Short mmCIF file of C-alpha atoms and ligand atoms in Angstrom, two decimals:
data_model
loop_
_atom_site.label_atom_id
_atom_site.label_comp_id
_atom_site.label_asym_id
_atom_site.label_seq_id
_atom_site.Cartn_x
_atom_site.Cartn_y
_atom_site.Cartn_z
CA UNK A 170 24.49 -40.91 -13.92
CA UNK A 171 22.35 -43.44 -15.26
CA UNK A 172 18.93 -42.99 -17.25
CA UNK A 173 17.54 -46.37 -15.49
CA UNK A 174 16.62 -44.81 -12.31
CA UNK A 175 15.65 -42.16 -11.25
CA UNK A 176 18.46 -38.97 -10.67
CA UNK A 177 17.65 -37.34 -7.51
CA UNK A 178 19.70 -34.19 -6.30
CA UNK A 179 19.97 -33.36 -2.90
CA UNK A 180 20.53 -29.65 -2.19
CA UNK A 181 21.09 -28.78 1.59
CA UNK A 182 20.27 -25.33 2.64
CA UNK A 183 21.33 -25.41 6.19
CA UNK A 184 19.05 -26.17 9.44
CA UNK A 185 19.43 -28.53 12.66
CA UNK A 186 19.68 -31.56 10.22
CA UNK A 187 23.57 -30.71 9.39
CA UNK A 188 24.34 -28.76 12.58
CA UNK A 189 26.82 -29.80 15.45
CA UNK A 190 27.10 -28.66 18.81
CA UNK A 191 29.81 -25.47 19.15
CA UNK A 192 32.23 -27.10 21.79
CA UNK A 193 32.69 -23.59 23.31
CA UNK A 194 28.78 -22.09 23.58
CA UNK A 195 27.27 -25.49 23.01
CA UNK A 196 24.78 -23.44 20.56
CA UNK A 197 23.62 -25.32 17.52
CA UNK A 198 25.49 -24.19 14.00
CA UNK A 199 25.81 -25.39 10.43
CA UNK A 200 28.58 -27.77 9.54
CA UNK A 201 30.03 -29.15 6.41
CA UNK A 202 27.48 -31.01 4.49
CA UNK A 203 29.69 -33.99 3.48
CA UNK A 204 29.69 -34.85 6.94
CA UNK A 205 26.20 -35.22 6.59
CA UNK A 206 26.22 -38.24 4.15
CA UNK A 207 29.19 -39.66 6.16
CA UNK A 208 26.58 -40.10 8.83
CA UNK A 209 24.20 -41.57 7.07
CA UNK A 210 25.33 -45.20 4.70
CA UNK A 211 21.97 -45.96 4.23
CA UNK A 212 21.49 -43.17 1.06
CA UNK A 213 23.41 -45.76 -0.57
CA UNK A 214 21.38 -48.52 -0.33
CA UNK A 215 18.28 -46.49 -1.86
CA UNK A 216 17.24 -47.14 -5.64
CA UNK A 217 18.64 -43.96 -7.28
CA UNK A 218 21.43 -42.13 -8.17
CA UNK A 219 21.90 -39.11 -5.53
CA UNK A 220 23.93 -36.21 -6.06
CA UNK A 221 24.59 -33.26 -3.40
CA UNK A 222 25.00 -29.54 -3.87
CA UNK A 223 25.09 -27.23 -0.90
CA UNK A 224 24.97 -23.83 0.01
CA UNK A 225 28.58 -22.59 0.27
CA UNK A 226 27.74 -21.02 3.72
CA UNK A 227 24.55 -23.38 4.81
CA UNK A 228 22.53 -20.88 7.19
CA UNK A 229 19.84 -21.25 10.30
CA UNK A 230 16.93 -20.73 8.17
CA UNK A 231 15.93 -18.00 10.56
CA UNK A 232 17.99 -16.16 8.44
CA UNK A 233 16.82 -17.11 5.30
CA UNK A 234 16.28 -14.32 2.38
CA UNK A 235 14.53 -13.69 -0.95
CA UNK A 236 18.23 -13.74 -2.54
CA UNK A 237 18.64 -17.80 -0.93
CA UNK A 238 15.29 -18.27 -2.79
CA UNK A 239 16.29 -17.42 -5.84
CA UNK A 240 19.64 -19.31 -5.31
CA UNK A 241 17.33 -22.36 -4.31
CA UNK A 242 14.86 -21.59 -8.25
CA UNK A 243 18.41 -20.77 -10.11
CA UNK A 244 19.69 -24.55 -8.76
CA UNK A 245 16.41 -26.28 -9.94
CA UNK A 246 16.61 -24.32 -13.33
CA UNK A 247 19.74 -25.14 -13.99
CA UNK A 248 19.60 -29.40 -13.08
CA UNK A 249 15.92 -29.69 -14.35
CA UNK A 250 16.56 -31.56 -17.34
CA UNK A 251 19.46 -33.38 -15.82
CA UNK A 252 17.29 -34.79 -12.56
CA UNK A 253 13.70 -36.40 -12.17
CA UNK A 254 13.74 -34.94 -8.66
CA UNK A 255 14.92 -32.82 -5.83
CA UNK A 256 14.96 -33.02 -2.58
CA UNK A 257 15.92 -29.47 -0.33
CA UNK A 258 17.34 -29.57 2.99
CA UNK A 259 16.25 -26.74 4.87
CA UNK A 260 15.86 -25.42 8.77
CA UNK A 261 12.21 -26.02 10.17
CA UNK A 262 11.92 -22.66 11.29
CA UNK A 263 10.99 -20.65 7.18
CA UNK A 264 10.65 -24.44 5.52
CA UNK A 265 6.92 -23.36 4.96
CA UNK A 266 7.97 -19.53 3.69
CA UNK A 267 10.83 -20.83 1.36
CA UNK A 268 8.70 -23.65 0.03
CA UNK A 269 5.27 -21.55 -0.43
CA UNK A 270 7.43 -19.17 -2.58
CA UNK A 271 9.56 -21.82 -4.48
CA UNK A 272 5.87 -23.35 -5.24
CA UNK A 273 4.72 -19.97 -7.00
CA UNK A 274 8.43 -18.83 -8.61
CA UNK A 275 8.47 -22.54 -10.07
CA UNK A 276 5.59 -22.72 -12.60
CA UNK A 277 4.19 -25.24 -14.43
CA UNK A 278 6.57 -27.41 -12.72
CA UNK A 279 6.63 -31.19 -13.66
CA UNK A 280 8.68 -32.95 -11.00
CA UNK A 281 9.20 -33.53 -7.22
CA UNK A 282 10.42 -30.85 -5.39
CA UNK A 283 10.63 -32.04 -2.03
CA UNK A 284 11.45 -29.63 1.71
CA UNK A 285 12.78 -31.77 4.57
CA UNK A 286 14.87 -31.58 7.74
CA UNK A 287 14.61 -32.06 11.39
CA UNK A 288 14.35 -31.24 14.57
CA UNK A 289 17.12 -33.25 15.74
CA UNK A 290 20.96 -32.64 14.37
CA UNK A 291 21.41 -36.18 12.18
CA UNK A 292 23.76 -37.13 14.27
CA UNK A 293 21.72 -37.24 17.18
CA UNK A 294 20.84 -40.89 18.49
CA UNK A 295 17.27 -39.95 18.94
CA UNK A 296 17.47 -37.96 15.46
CA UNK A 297 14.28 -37.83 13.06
CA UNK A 298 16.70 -37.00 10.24
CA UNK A 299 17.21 -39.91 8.74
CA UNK A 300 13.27 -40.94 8.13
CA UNK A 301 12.83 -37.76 6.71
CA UNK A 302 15.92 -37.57 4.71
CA UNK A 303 15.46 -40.89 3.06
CA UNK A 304 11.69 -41.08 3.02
CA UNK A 305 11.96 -37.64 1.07
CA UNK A 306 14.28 -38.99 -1.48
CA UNK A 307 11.88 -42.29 -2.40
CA UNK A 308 9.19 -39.93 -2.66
CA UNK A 309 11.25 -37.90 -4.84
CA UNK A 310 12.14 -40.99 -6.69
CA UNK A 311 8.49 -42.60 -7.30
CA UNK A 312 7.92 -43.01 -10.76
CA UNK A 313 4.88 -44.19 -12.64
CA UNK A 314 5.54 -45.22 -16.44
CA UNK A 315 9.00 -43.63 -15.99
CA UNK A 316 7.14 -40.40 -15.21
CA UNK A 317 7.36 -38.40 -11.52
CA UNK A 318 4.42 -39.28 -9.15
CA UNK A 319 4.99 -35.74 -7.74
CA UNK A 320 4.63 -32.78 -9.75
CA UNK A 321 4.89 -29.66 -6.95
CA UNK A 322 6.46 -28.54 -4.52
CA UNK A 323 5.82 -30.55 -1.37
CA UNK A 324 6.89 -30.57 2.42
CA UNK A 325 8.18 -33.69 4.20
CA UNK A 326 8.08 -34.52 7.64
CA UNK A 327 7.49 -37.02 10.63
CA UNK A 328 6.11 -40.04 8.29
CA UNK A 329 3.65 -37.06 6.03
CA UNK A 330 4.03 -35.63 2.45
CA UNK A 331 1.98 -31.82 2.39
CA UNK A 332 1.36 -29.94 -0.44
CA UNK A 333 4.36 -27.02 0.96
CA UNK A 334 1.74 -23.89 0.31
CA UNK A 335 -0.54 -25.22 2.55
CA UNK A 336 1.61 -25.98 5.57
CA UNK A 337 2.87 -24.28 8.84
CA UNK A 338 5.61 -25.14 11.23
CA UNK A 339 3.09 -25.38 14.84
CA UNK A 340 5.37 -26.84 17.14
CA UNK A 341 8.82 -26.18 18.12
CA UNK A 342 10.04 -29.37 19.81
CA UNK A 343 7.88 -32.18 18.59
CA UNK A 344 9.03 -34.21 15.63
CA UNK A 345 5.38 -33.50 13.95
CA UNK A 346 6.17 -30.13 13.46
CA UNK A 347 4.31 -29.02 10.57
CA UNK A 348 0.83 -29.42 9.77
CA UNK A 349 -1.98 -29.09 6.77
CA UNK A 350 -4.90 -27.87 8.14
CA UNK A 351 -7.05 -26.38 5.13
CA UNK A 352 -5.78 -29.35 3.00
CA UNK A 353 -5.55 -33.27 3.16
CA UNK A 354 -1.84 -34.99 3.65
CA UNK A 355 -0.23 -35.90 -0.27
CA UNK A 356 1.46 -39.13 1.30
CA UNK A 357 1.85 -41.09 4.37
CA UNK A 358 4.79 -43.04 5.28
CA UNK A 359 3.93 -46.39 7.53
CA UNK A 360 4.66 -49.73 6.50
CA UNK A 361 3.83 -48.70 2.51
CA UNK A 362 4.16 -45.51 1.34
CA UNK A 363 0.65 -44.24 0.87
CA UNK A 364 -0.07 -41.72 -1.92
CA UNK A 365 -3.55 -39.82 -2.05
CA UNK A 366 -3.27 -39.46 -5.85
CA UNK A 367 -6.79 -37.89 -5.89
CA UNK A 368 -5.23 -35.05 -3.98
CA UNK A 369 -1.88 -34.53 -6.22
CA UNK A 370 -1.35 -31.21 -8.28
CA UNK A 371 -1.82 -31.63 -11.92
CA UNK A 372 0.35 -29.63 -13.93
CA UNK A 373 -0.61 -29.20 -17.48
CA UNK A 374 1.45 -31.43 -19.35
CA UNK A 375 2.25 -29.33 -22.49
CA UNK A 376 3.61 -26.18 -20.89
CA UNK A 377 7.01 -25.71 -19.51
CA UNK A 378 9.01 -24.94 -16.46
CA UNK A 379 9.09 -20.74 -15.98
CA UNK A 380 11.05 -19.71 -13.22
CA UNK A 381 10.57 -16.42 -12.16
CA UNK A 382 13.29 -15.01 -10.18
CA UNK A 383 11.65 -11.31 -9.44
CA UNK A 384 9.86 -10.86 -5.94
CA UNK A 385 8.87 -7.79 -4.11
CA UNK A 386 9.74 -7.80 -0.39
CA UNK A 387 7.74 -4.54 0.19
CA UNK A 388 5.41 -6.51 2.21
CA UNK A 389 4.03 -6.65 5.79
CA UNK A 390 2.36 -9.03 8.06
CA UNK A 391 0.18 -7.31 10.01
CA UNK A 392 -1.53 -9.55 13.25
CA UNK A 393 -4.91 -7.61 14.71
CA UNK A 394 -5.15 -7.71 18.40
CA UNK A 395 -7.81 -6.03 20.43
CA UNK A 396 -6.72 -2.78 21.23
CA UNK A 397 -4.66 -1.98 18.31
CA UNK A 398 -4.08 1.44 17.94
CA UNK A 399 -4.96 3.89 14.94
CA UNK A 400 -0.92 5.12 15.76
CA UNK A 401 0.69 2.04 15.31
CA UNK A 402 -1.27 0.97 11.95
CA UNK A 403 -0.63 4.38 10.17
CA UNK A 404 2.75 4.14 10.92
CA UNK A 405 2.94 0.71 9.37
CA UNK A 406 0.61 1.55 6.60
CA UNK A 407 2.61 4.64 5.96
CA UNK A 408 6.65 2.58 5.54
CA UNK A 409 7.92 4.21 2.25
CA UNK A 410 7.03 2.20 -0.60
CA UNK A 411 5.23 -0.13 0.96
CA UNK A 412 3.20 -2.49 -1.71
CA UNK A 413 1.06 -4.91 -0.01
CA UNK A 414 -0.11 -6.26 3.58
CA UNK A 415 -0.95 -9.52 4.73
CA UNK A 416 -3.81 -8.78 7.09
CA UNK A 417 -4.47 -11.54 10.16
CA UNK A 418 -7.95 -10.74 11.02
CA UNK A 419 -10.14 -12.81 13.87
CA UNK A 420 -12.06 -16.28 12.91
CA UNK A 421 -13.89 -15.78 9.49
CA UNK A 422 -12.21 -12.42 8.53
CA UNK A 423 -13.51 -10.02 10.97
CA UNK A 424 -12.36 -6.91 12.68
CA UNK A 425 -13.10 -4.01 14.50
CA UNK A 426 -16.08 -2.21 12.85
CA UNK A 427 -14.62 1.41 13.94
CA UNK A 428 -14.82 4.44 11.66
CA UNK A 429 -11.00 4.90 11.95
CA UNK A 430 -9.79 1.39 11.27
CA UNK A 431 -12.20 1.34 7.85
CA UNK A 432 -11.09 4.16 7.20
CA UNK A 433 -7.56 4.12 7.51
CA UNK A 434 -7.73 0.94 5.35
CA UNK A 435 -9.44 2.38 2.37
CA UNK A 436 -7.05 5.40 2.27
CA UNK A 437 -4.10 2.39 2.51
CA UNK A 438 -6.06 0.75 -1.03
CA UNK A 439 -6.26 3.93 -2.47
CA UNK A 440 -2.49 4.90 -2.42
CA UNK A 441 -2.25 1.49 -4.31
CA UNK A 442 -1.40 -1.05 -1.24
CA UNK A 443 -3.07 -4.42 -1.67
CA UNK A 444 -4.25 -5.61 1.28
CA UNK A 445 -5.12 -9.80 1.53
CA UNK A 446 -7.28 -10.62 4.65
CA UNK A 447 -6.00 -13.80 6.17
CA UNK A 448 -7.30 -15.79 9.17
CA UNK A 449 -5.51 -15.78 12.47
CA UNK A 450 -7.06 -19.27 13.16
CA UNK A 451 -4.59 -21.92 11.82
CA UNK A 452 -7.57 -23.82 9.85
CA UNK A 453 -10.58 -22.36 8.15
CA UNK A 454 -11.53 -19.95 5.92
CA UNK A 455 -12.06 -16.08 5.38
CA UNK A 456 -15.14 -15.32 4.50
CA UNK A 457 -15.95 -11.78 4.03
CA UNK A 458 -19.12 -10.28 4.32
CA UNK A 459 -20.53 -13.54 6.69
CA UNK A 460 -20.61 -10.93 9.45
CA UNK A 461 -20.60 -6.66 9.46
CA UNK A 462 -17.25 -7.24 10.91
CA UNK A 463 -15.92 -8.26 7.72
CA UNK A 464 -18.73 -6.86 4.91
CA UNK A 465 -16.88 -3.50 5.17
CA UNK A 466 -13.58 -4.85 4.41
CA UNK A 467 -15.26 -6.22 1.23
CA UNK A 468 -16.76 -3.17 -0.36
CA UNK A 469 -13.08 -1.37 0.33
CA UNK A 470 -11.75 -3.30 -1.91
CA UNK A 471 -9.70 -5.76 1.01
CA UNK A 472 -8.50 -9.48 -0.92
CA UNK A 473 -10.07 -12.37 0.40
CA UNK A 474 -7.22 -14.73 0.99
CA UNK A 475 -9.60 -17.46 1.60
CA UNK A 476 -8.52 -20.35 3.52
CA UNK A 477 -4.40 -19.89 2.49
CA UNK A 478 -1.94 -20.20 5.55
CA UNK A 479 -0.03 -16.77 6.38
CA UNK A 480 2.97 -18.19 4.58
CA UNK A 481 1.93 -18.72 1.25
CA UNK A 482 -0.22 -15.65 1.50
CA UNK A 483 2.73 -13.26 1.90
CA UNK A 484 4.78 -15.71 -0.65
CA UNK A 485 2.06 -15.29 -2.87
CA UNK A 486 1.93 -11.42 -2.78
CA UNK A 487 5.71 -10.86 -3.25
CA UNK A 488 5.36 -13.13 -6.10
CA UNK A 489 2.74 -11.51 -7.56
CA UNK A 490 3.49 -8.15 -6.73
CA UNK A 491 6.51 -8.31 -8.99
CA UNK A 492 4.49 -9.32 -12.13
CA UNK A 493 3.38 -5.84 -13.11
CA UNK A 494 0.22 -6.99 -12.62
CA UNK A 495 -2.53 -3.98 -13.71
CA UNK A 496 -4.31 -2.75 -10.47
CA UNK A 497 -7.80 -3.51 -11.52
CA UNK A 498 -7.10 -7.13 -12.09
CA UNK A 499 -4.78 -8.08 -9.10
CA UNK A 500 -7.51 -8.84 -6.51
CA UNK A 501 -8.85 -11.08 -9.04
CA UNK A 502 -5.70 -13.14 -9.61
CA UNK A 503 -4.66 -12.57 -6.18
CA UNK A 504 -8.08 -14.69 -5.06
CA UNK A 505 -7.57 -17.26 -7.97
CA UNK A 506 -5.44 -20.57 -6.94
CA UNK A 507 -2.54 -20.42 -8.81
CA UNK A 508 -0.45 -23.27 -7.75
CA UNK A 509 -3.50 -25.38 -4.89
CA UNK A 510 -2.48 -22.75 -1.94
CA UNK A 511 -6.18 -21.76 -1.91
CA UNK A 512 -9.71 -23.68 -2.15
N1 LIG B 2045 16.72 -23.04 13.66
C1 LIG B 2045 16.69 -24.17 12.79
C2 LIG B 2045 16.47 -23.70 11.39
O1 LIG B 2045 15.37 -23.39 11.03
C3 LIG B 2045 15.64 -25.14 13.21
C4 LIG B 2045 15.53 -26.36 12.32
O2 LIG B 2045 16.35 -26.63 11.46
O3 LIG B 2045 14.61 -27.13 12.49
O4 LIG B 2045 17.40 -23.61 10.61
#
């Protein structure tokens, strides 16, 4: 490798970008990833040095796991004085889960970090894995003074750079399959690479890189419907060693005003269970206590999760939650931005 430019290494996780079609059930699976940069010269041509590492068995992210995440921190740890970037190939589907959590276990991180992949296998004629592949890796690569544009993690896809805590995948087939809707777009690709510097994390510049490796999957996402029944919530609220609920209430953070539903809630705080009210709207904010629907949920003791996407929110609690964090003060970190995944 050469200290002239930049170093970028390309870790692939999986996900339609390196699968082929199995000849027998014609079902999409994971393939060898050196095929991958068989099928695509042009990574040659671009102005850094690229190296690849890959997962030994590269996975559908629909079956991704806390243990691939740490994998995925342990990687970056390990290369982070050795590259000025990386760039993670990774299935659509959990892109926004893995790269909300990498953004909190990675802290006071310095350099690009960079999700991409496709919805079409790169081999595909019509494929959008090449613009995203290579796109990703100049962004990874953009240097100012011999210092990283990009200092977070970030999300690319379909000609946009989003800060990754604020995204969500919202459509399944069209090649704009993520969006940012609580926060404005980092980059955009078109005939010059657009950066909205104004909008760019700023790390502090004299701390360094802690990865934390500890997360606490005793989490649920719980989605309100009308009708919900008192049943099925105390049977959720009741899983064995359950630490903390995502909530996804209606509009501003409202719900059903009903003795037993308050109730059951503030018995749920008082075993110890956080519980972070979210929006079900995709954009938006929760703002508790702007109706009675939500001003109960407030003086229980309920997080305000504020405008954060579902992802990071549950990210953010199974980071947290494994910090041995003192009760009294984890609704107040909880509702602080740690990392821009919250106004
Ligand atoms: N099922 C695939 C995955 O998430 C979809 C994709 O790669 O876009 O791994």
């Amino acid at each position: 490798m050469t200290k002239n430019i930049p170093n970028i290494l390309l870790i692939y996780t999986g996900g339609t970008i390196g699968m082929i079609k199995d000849p027998e059930t014609g079902a999409l699976r994971a393939f060898d990833f050196d095929n991958l940069l068989i099928r695509i010269p042009e990574l040659k041509l671009l102005d850094c040095n690229i190296e690849t590492i890959s997962f030994e068995e590269p996975i559908d992210s629909s079956n991704m796991e806390p243990k691939y995440w740490v994998d995925i921190a342990e990687v970056i740890e390990k290369q982070y004085d050795t590259f000025d970037g990386f760039v993670i190939l990774h299935g659509s589907d959990t892109m926004s889960y893995t790269s909300s959590v990498l953004s909190f276990m990675l802290e006071h991180l310095a350099k690009p970090v960079i999700f991409t992949g496709s919805q079409l296998p790169i081999g595909d004629l019509r494929t959008d894995a090449k613009e995203n592949l290579i796109t990703s890796i100049q962004i990874a690569a953009l240097q100012y003074y011999n210092k990283p544009v990009i200092k977070e993690v970030c999300l690319y896809f379909e000609y946009k750079l989003y800060r990754a805590n604020r995204t969500t995948k919202i459509n399944a087939e069209h090649f704009e399959a993520f969006a940012s809707l609580n926060y404005p777009d980092l980059a955009e690709s078109g005939v010059h690479l657009k950066v909205n510097n104004d909008h760019l994390f700023k790390p502090n510049p004299r701390k360094s890189l802690i990865v934390h490796k500890a997360l606490d999957a005793n989490v649920a996402i719980v989605k309100l419907f009308p009708g919900i029944s008192e049943t099925l919530l105390q049977t959720i609220f009741s899983t064995p060693n359950l630490k903390g609920v995502v909530l996804e209430t209606y509009g501003a953070g409202n719900c059903t005003t009903k003795d037993w539903f308050v109730t059951l809630l503030k018995e749920t705080i008082n075993k110890g269970v956080h519980i972070v009210n979210v929006t079900q709207c995709s954009g938006g904010s929760v703002i508790m206590g702007q109706y009675e629907t939500s001003e109960k949920l407030k003086r229980i003791g309920v997080i305000s999760g504020k405008d954060i996407t579902t992802e990071a929110a549950i990210s953010k609690l199974m980071y947290l939650l494994a910090q041995n964090i003192a009760p009294n003060l984890f609704k107040i970190i909880y509702e602080t931005s740690l990392r821009g995944e919250m106004a």
